[in-house]
Amino acid sequence: MRIAILSTNPDLYSTQRLLTAVRERNHEGVIVNHLNCHVMIEGGRPTVLLDGQELDQFDAIIPRIGASVTDYGCAVVRQFEMMKVFTTAKSQAIMRARNKLRSLQVLSKAGVGLPKTVIANHPKNGNVNRLIELVGGPPVVIKLLEGTQGIGVVLAETAKAARSTIEAFYGLKKHVLVQEFIAEARGSDIRAFVVGGKVVGAMRRQGIDGEFRSNLHRGGNAIPVILTEQEEQTAINASRALGLKVAGVDMLPSDRGPLVLEVNSSPGLEGIELATGINVAGHIIAYIEEKILGDESDMVGV
């Protein structure tokens, strides 16, 4: 098979690991910068061009679409879909997962456990207090809708701090989510990596002292973890609800069960592979083989 990895940075760990996994399983791998692609639209003949050449010889694509270029990246993925090229993440699913509010609404409808969350359209002063009360009062977590990797996430420990933060964000014309703080998580969360409807690996991420965010990009550390049956099923249900076949599902442990924070459509491979020793990239290529070639690929030992 000929597989394209859509990535703007060929040197990233995830991009290189996927390329290596493609080649190790005797396929041809190509890294394609989707921002350099041209989408050619004409009746009955969708085309993707790169440097003037048609990209029409791929059996599958693996989208690695950054949050800052979601719209154009998804346009390229959508074009490949119209060309009947298999993709590990469909454009609609990527768009759905990237919109924090929309994804939470979809997960809520599917019955997935979530922290209490509220959003309002530029609430007036009196309504800010109501937002805080609706999620159980301080401390509360305040998130920018477009934030990633822990950026734009604030823990407000008092009502005064929460009001000031919310009003400051709204003053900048930014929409925010106000979310309950799960104290029993103690600054940790769980990242479950789902491929083809199965959890292939999981890690527990712990924030550094004094930091409630557990993102590895924020200095947190990770250890492998064996999920409970409920945690595993929650991760599978969340990825299925959003239509993602390859996903990183972030969950908080809580007294009422696992609560999903986010479902990532382009989850990084470095943290999960280094923490668990699992060849996650190999699982992704095996999933492509299964869908295209109809084989139950042997992933023993990866």
Coordinates of C-alpha atoms in Angstrom, one line a residue:
M1 CA 0.0 0.0 0.0
R2 CA 1.0 3.6 -0.5
I3 CA 0.2 5.7 2.6
A4 CA 0.4 9.5 3.0
I5 CA 1.0 11.1 6.4
L6 CA -0.4 14.6 6.4
S7 CA 1.9 16.7 8.5
T8 CA 3.4 20.2 8.4
N9 CA 6.5 19.1 10.3
P10 CA 8.3 16.0 9.0
D11 CA 10.7 16.0 12.0
L12 CA 8.0 15.5 14.7
Y13 CA 8.2 12.3 16.7
S14 CA 4.7 11.2 15.7
T15 CA 5.3 11.9 12.0
Q16 CA 8.6 9.9 12.0
R17 CA 7.2 7.1 14.0
L18 CA 4.3 6.6 11.7
L19 CA 6.6 6.7 8.7
T20 CA 8.8 4.1 10.3
A21 CA 5.8 1.9 11.1
V22 CA 4.6 2.1 7.5
R23 CA 7.9 1.0 6.2
E24 CA 8.4 -1.7 8.8
R25 CA 5.2 -3.3 7.6
N26 CA 6.4 -3.2 4.0
H27 CA 4.4 -0.3 2.7
E28 CA 5.4 2.9 1.0
G29 CA 5.1 6.0 3.2
V30 CA 5.1 9.6 2.1
I31 CA 5.0 12.7 4.3
V32 CA 2.7 15.4 2.7
N33 CA 2.5 18.9 4.0
H34 CA -1.2 19.6 3.7
L35 CA -0.7 23.3 3.9
N36 CA 1.2 23.2 0.6
C37 CA -1.6 21.2 -1.1
H38 CA -4.0 22.8 -3.6
V39 CA -7.6 21.6 -3.6
M40 CA -8.9 21.4 -7.2
I41 CA -12.7 21.5 -7.4
E42 CA -14.5 20.6 -10.6
G43 CA -17.6 18.6 -11.4
G44 CA -17.1 14.9 -10.8
R45 CA -13.3 15.0 -10.6
P46 CA -12.0 16.1 -7.2
T47 CA -8.2 16.5 -7.1
V48 CA -5.4 17.3 -4.6
L49 CA -2.3 18.9 -6.1
L50 CA 1.2 19.3 -4.6
D51 CA 3.8 21.2 -6.6
G52 CA 1.5 21.0 -9.6
Q53 CA 1.3 17.2 -9.4
E54 CA -1.9 15.3 -8.7
L55 CA -1.8 13.2 -5.5
D56 CA -3.9 10.3 -6.8
Q57 CA -1.9 7.2 -6.0
F58 CA -2.5 6.8 -2.3
D59 CA -4.4 4.0 -0.7
A60 CA -4.7 5.7 2.7
I61 CA -3.9 8.9 4.5
I62 CA -3.1 9.5 8.2
P63 CA -4.1 13.1 9.0
R64 CA -2.0 14.9 11.6
I65 CA -3.9 18.2 11.5
G66 CA -2.7 21.0 13.9
A67 CA -5.4 23.0 15.8
S68 CA -4.3 26.3 14.2
V69 CA -5.0 25.0 10.7
T70 CA -8.0 22.8 11.3
D71 CA -10.2 24.4 8.6
Y72 CA -7.8 24.0 5.7
G73 CA -6.4 20.7 6.9
C74 CA -9.9 19.3 7.0
A75 CA -10.6 20.7 3.5
V76 CA -7.7 18.6 2.2
V77 CA -8.8 15.5 4.1
R78 CA -12.3 16.0 2.8
Q79 CA -11.0 16.2 -0.8
F80 CA -9.2 12.8 -0.3
E81 CA -12.4 11.4 1.0
M82 CA -14.2 12.5 -2.2
M83 CA -11.4 10.7 -4.1
K84 CA -12.3 7.5 -2.2
V85 CA -9.0 7.4 -0.3
F86 CA -9.2 5.7 3.1
T87 CA -8.5 8.0 6.1
T88 CA -7.8 7.2 9.7
A89 CA -9.7 10.3 10.7
K90 CA -12.6 11.7 8.7
S91 CA -12.8 15.5 8.2
Q92 CA -16.2 15.8 9.9
A93 CA -15.0 13.9 13.0
I94 CA -11.9 16.1 13.2
M95 CA -14.0 19.2 13.0
R96 CA -16.4 17.8 15.6
A97 CA -13.7 16.9 18.1
R98 CA -11.8 20.3 17.7
N99 CA -14.9 22.3 18.7
K100 CA -14.9 21.9 22.5
L101 CA -18.5 22.9 23.0
R102 CA -19.8 20.8 20.1
S103 CA -17.8 17.8 21.2
L104 CA -19.1 18.0 24.8
Q105 CA -22.6 18.3 23.5
V106 CA -22.1 15.1 21.4
L107 CA -20.6 13.3 24.3
S108 CA -23.4 14.3 26.6
K109 CA -26.0 13.0 24.2
A110 CA -24.1 9.7 24.0
G111 CA -24.3 9.4 27.8
V112 CA -20.5 9.7 28.3
G113 CA -19.5 10.9 31.8
L114 CA -18.4 14.6 31.8
P115 CA -17.5 17.2 34.3
K116 CA -20.4 19.8 34.8
T117 CA -19.8 22.4 32.2
V118 CA -21.6 25.7 31.4
I119 CA -21.1 28.3 28.7
A120 CA -22.9 31.6 28.1
N121 CA -22.8 34.3 25.4
H122 CA -21.1 37.3 27.1
P123 CA -23.0 37.1 30.4
K124 CA -23.7 40.3 32.3
N125 CA -22.1 40.9 35.7
G126 CA -25.0 39.2 37.6
N127 CA -24.9 36.2 35.4
V128 CA -21.2 35.5 36.0
N129 CA -21.9 34.4 39.6
R130 CA -24.7 32.1 38.3
L131 CA -22.3 30.4 35.9
I132 CA -20.0 29.7 38.9
E133 CA -22.8 28.4 41.0
L134 CA -24.1 26.1 38.2
V135 CA -20.9 24.0 38.3
G136 CA -20.8 23.7 42.1
G137 CA -19.0 26.9 43.1
P138 CA -15.3 27.6 43.4
P139 CA -12.8 26.3 42.7
V140 CA -13.7 26.1 39.0
V141 CA -11.8 25.5 35.8
I142 CA -12.1 28.1 33.1
K143 CA -11.2 27.1 29.5
L144 CA -10.9 29.0 26.3
L145 CA -12.9 27.2 23.6
E146 CA -9.9 27.3 21.2
G147 CA -7.2 26.4 23.8
T148 CA -4.8 23.4 23.3
Q149 CA -2.2 21.5 25.3
G150 CA -3.3 23.2 28.5
I151 CA -3.0 26.8 27.1
G152 CA -6.0 28.9 27.9
V153 CA -7.0 26.8 31.0
V154 CA -7.2 28.5 34.3
L155 CA -8.0 27.2 37.8
A156 CA -9.9 29.9 39.8
E157 CA -9.8 29.0 43.5
T158 CA -12.2 31.7 44.6
A159 CA -15.4 33.3 43.3
K160 CA -13.6 36.6 43.0
A161 CA -10.8 35.1 40.9
A162 CA -13.3 33.2 38.7
R163 CA -15.3 36.4 38.1
S164 CA -12.2 38.4 37.2
T165 CA -11.0 35.7 34.8
I166 CA -14.3 35.2 33.1
E167 CA -14.8 38.9 32.7
A168 CA -11.3 39.4 31.4
F169 CA -11.8 36.7 28.7
Y170 CA -15.1 38.1 27.7
G171 CA -13.6 41.6 27.5
L172 CA -11.2 40.1 24.9
K173 CA -14.2 38.7 23.1
K174 CA -13.2 35.2 23.9
H175 CA -15.8 32.5 24.7
V176 CA -15.1 30.3 27.6
L177 CA -16.3 27.1 29.3
V178 CA -16.7 27.1 33.0
Q179 CA -16.2 23.6 34.4
E180 CA -16.3 22.0 37.8
F181 CA -13.0 21.2 39.5
I182 CA -12.5 17.5 40.3
A183 CA -10.5 17.6 43.4
E184 CA -10.2 13.8 43.8
A185 CA -8.2 13.7 40.6
R186 CA -5.3 15.3 42.5
G187 CA -3.8 16.9 39.4
S188 CA -3.7 13.7 37.3
D189 CA -5.6 12.4 34.3
I190 CA -5.7 9.4 32.1
R191 CA -4.9 9.3 28.4
A192 CA -6.3 6.3 26.6
F193 CA -5.3 5.7 23.0
V194 CA -8.0 4.2 20.9
V195 CA -7.4 2.6 17.5
G196 CA -10.2 0.9 15.6
G197 CA -12.6 0.8 18.5
K198 CA -10.0 -0.8 20.9
V199 CA -7.8 0.7 23.6
V200 CA -4.2 -0.2 22.6
G201 CA -2.5 1.7 25.4
A202 CA -3.1 4.0 28.4
M203 CA -1.0 6.2 30.7
R204 CA -1.6 8.3 33.8
R205 CA -0.3 11.8 33.5
Q206 CA 0.5 13.7 36.7
G207 CA 1.1 17.5 36.8
I208 CA 4.1 19.0 38.6
D209 CA 3.7 20.2 42.1
G210 CA 1.4 23.2 42.3
E211 CA 0.1 22.6 38.7
F212 CA -3.4 21.2 38.3
R213 CA -2.9 20.7 34.5
S214 CA -1.3 17.3 33.8
N215 CA -0.3 17.9 30.1
L216 CA 3.1 16.6 29.3
H217 CA 3.8 19.9 27.4
R218 CA 3.3 21.7 30.8
G219 CA 6.0 19.6 32.5
G220 CA 3.9 16.7 33.7
N221 CA 5.1 13.1 33.7
A222 CA 3.5 9.9 32.6
I223 CA 3.4 6.2 33.7
P224 CA 1.6 3.2 32.1
V225 CA -1.7 2.3 33.6
I226 CA -4.1 -0.6 33.3
L227 CA -7.6 0.8 32.8
T228 CA -10.6 -0.4 34.7
E229 CA -13.4 -1.9 32.6
Q230 CA -15.4 1.3 33.1
E231 CA -12.5 3.5 32.0
E232 CA -11.8 1.4 28.9
Q233 CA -15.5 1.4 27.9
T234 CA -15.7 5.2 28.5
A235 CA -12.8 5.8 26.1
I236 CA -14.3 3.6 23.4
N237 CA -17.7 5.2 23.8
A238 CA -16.3 8.7 23.6
S239 CA -14.2 8.0 20.4
R240 CA -17.2 6.2 18.8
A241 CA -19.6 9.1 19.6
L242 CA -17.3 11.6 17.8
G243 CA -16.7 9.3 14.9
L244 CA -13.0 8.9 15.5
K245 CA -11.2 5.6 14.8
V246 CA -7.9 6.9 16.1
A247 CA -8.1 9.1 19.1
G248 CA -6.5 10.1 22.4
V249 CA -9.2 10.2 25.1
D250 CA -8.4 12.3 28.2
M251 CA -10.3 11.3 31.3
L252 CA -10.4 12.4 35.0
P253 CA -10.8 9.8 37.7
S254 CA -13.6 10.9 39.9
D255 CA -15.8 9.6 42.7
R256 CA -18.6 9.1 40.2
G257 CA -16.5 7.3 37.6
P258 CA -14.3 8.5 34.7
L259 CA -15.1 11.9 33.3
V260 CA -14.0 12.8 29.8
L261 CA -12.2 16.1 29.4
E262 CA -11.3 15.9 25.7
V263 CA -11.1 13.6 22.7
N264 CA -8.0 14.4 20.6
S265 CA -8.2 13.6 16.9
S266 CA -4.4 14.0 16.3
P267 CA -3.0 12.6 19.5
G268 CA 0.8 12.7 19.9
L269 CA 2.6 9.3 20.0
E270 CA 5.7 10.3 21.9
G271 CA 4.2 10.4 25.4
I272 CA 2.1 7.2 25.1
E273 CA 4.9 5.1 23.4
L274 CA 7.7 6.2 25.8
A275 CA 5.5 5.7 28.9
T276 CA 4.1 2.3 27.9
G277 CA 6.6 0.8 25.4
I278 CA 3.7 0.0 23.1
N279 CA 4.2 0.4 19.4
V280 CA 1.1 2.6 18.9
A281 CA 2.2 3.6 15.4
G282 CA 2.3 0.0 14.4
H283 CA -1.3 -0.5 15.7
I284 CA -2.4 2.4 13.5
I285 CA -0.9 0.9 10.4
A286 CA -2.3 -2.5 11.3
Y287 CA -5.8 -0.9 11.5
I288 CA -5.3 0.5 8.0
E289 CA -4.3 -2.9 6.7
E290 CA -7.4 -4.5 8.3
K291 CA -9.7 -1.9 6.7
I292 CA -8.2 -1.9 3.3
L293 CA -6.8 -5.4 2.9
G294 CA -9.4 -7.1 5.1
D295 CA -6.6 -8.8 7.2
E296 CA -6.6 -9.2 11.0
S297 CA -3.1 -8.1 11.3
D298 CA -0.9 -9.8 13.9
M299 CA 0.2 -7.2 16.4
V300 CA 1.6 -9.6 19.0
G301 CA 4.6 -8.1 20.7
V302 CA 4.2 -4.5 19.5

